Short mmCIF file of C-alpha atoms and ligand atoms in Angstrom, two decimals:
data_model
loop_
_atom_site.label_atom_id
_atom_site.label_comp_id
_atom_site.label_asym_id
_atom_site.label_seq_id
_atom_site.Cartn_x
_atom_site.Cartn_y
_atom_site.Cartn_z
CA UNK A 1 168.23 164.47 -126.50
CA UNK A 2 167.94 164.91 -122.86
CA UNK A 3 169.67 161.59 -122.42
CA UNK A 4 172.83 162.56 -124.60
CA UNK A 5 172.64 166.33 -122.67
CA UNK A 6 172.40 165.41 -119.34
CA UNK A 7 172.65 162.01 -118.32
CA UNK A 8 169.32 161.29 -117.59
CA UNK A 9 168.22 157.79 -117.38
CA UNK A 10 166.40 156.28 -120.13
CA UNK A 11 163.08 155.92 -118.58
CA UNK A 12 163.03 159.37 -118.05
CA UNK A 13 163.42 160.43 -121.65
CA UNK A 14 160.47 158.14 -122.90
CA UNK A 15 158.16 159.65 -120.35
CA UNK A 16 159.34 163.27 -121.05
CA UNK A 17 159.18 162.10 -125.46
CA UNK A 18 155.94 160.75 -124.56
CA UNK A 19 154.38 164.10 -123.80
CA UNK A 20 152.83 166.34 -126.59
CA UNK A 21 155.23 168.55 -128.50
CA UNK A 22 154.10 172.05 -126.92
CA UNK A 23 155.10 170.30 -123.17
CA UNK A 24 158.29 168.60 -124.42
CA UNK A 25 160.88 171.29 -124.24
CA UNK A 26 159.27 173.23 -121.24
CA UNK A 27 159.40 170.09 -119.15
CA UNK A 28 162.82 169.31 -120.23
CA UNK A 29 163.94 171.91 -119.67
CA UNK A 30 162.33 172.42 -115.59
CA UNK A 31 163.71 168.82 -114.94
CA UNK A 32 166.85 170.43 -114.34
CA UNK A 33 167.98 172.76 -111.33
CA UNK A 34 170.53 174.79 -113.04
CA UNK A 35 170.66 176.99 -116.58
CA UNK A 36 174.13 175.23 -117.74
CA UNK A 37 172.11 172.20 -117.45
CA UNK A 38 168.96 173.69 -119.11
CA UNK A 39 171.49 175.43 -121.43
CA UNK A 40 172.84 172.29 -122.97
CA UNK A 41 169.46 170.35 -123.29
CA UNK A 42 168.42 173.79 -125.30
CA UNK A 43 171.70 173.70 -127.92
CA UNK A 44 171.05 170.01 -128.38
CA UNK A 45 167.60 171.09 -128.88
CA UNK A 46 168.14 173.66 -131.32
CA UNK A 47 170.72 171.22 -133.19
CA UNK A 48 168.38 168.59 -133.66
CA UNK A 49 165.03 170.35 -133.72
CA UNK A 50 165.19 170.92 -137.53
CA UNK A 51 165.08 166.75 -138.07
CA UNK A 52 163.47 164.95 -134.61
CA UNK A 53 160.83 167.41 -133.50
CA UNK A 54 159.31 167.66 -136.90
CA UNK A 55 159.26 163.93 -136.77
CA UNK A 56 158.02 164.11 -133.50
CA UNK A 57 155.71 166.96 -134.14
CA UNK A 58 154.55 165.30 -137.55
CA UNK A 59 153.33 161.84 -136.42
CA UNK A 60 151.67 163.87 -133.49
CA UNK A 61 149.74 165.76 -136.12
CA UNK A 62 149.26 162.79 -138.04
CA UNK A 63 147.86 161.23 -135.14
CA UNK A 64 145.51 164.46 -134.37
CA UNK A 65 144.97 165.06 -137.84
CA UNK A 66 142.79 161.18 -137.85
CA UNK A 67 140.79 162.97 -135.06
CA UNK A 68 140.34 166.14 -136.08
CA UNK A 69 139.29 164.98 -139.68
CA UNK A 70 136.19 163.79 -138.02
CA UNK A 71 135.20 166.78 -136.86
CA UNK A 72 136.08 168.98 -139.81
CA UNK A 73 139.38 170.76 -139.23
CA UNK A 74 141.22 171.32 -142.14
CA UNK A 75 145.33 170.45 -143.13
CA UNK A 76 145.63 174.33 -143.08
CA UNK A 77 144.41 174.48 -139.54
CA UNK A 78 146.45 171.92 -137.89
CA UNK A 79 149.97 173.16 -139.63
CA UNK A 80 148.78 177.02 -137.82
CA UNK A 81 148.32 175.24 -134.56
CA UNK A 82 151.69 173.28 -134.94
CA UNK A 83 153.50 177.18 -136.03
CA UNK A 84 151.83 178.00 -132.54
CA UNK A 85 152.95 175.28 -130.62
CA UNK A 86 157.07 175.57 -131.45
CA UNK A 87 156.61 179.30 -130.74
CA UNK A 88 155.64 178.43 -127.47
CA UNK A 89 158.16 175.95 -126.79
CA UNK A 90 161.10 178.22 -128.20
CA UNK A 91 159.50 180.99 -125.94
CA UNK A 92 159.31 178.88 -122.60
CA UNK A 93 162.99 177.47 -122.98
CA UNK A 94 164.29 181.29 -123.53
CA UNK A 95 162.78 182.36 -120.41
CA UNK A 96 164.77 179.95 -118.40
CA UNK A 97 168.07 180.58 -119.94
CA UNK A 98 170.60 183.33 -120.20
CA UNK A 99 170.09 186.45 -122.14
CA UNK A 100 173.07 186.43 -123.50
CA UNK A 101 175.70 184.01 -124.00
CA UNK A 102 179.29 184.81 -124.02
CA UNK A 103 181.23 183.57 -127.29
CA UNK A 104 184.25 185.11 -129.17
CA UNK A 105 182.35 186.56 -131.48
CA UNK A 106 181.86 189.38 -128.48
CA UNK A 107 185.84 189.85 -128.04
CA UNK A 108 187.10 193.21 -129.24
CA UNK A 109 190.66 192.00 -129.20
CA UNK A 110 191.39 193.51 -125.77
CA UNK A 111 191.00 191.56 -122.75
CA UNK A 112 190.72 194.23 -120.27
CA UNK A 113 188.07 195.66 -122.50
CA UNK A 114 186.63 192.15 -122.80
CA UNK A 115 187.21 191.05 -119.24
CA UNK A 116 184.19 194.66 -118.48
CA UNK A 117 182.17 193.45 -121.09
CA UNK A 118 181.66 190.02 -119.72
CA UNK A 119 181.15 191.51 -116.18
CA UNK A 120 178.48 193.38 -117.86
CA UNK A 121 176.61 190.54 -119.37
CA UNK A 122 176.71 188.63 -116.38
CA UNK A 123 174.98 191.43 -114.75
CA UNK A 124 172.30 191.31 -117.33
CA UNK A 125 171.97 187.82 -117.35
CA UNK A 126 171.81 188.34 -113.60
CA UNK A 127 169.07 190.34 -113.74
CA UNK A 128 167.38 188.24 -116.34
CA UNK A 129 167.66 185.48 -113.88
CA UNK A 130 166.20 187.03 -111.07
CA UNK A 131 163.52 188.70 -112.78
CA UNK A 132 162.44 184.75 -114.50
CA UNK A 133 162.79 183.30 -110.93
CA UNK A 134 160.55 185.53 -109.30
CA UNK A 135 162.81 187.69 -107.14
CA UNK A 136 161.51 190.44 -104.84
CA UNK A 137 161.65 193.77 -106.45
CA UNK A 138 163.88 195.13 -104.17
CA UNK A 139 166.60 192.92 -105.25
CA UNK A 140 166.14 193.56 -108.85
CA UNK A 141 166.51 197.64 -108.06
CA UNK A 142 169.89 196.53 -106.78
CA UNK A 143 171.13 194.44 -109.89
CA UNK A 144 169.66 197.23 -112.03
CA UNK A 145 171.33 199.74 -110.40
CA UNK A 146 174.71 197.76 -110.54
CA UNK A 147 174.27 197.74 -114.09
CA UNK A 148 173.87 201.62 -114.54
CA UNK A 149 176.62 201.89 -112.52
CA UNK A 150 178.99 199.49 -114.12
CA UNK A 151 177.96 200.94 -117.47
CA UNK A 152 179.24 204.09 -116.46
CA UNK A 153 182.44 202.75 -115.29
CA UNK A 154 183.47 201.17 -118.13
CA UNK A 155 182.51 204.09 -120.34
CA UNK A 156 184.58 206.11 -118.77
CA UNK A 157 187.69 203.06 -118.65
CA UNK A 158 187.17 202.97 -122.68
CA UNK A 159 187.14 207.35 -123.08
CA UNK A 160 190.24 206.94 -120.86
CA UNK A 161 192.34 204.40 -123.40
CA UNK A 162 190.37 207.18 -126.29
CA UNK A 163 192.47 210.16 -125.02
CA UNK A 164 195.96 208.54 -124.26
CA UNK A 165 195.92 206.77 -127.48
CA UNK A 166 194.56 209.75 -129.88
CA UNK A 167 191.65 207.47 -130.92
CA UNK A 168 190.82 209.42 -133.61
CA UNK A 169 186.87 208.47 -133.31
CA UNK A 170 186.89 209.62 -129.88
CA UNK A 171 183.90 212.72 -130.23
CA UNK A 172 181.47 210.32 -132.04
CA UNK A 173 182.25 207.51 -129.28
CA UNK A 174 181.41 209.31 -126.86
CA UNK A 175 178.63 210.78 -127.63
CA UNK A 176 177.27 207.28 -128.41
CA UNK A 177 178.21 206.13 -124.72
CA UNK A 178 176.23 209.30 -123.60
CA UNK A 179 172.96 208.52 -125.27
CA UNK A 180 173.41 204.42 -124.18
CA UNK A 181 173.61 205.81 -120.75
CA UNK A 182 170.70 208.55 -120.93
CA UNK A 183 168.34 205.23 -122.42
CA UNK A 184 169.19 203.11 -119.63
CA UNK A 185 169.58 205.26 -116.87
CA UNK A 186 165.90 206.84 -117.92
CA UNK A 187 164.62 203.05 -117.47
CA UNK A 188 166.64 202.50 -114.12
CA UNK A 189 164.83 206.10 -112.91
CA UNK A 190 161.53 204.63 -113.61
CA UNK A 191 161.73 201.40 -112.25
CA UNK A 192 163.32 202.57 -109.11
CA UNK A 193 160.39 204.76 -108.63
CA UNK A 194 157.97 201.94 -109.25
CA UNK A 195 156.77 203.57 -112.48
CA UNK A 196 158.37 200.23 -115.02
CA UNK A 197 158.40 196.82 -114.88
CA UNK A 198 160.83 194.35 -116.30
CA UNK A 199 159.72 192.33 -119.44
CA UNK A 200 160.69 190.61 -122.18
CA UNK A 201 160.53 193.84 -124.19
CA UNK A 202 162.83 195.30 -121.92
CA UNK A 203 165.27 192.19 -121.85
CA UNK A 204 164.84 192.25 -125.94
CA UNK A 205 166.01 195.85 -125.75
CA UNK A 206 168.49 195.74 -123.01
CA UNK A 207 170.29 192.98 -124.59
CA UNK A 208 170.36 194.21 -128.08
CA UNK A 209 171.64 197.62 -126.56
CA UNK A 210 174.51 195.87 -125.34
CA UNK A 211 175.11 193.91 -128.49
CA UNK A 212 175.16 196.97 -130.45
CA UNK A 213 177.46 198.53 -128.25
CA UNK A 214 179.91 196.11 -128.20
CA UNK A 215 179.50 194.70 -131.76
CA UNK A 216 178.65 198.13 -133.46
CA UNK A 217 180.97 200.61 -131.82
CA UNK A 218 183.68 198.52 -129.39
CA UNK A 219 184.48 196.41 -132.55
CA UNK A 220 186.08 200.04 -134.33
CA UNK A 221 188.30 200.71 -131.74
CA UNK A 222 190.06 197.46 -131.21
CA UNK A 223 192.48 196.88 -134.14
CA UNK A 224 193.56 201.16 -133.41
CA UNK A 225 193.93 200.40 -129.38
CA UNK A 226 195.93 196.74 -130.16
CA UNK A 227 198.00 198.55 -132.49
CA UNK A 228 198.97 201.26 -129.95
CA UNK A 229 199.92 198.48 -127.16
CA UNK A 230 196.66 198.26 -125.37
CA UNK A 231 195.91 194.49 -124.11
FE1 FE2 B 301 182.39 198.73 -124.31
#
């Protein structure tokens, strides 16, 4: 895996597939200096994980499951503590990799539109970044900010292209921009005054809030804009 993903040498992958299944993917994955690198060794990952690592994570428990037999845990047991121990890994490799990867399936047709929305998911994933690597809070309040601002920015680029082209969904956009903006900018109030912190329930929400913006609301106006010019 980490062989075909990164060029690793071979040693190196027998030391890393001789650790215990709940270590594997976190130490993979911290071998590496940079998240493309971490990035690819968690797609192969994901690709193969349904076949190797439940051949790797079966003759593991096979192997605990002689020891454990001795001192009377169950079959029942062991395959809890195995659910436990991919959760963990799955949870460790997200918290080194980007919230949210750009694809396609994120393009509304429009690539000035698209060209603001991947500016703001690199600001997320920015943030996301910096928050996982430790950085001061200071620097965080700036990111954060940037991505209020931004927000607001392109908001206003989209209501712009609403009102020359006659969008005729225009009233119910906006008002949908307006409460996007209230939600975040309540969050960015708080955690500028030191009354939030960033977590993983925050990340969970900030990215699905712009998923849902782009894939529930951006994805109705791009066939009307394309068809009245806009690129
Ligand atoms: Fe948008």
């Amino acid at each position: 895996l980490s062989h075909a993903a990164a060029g690793v040498d071979n040693r190196q992958v027998i030391a890393m597939g001789s650790l215990i299944e709940e270590e594997f993917l976190a130490r993979a994955l911290n071998a590496f200096d940079s998240n493309d690198k971490a990035m690819e060794v968690y797609r192969a990952f994901k690709k193969i994980f349904s076949v190797a690592m439940s051949v790797m994570v079966d003759s593991y428990l096979h192997a605990i499951m002689r020891g454990m037999e001795g001192i009377g845990m169950n079959e029942r047991l062991v395959a809890r503590i195995r659910k436990v121990a991919i959760r963990r890994m799955i949870e460790e490799a997200r918290s080194v990799l980007p919230l949210i990867d750009w694809s396609d399936s994120l393009s509304v047709g429009l690539s000035v539109i698209d060209e603001q929305h991947k500016k703001l998911v690199e600001i997320l994933n920015r943030l996301h970044d910096g928050s996982v690597s430790g950085k001061g809070n200071e620097q965080l309040k700036g990111i954060l900010l940037e991505l209020v601002q931004y927000t607001v920015d392109h908001f206003a680029t989209e209501e712009k292209y609403f009102e020359e082209h006659n969008y005729p969904d225009t009233a119910a956009h906006k008002e949908a921009h307006a409460a996007l903006v209230k939600q975040v900018a309540a969050f960015n109030d708080a955690f500028q005054a030191g009354d939030a912190k960033l977590s993983g329930d925050l990340f969970k929400f900030l990215r699905s809030w712009l998923n849902g913006h782009i894939r529930g609301t951006d994805k109705l106006y791009g066939p009307y804009l394309y068809e009245q010019g806009v690129r």
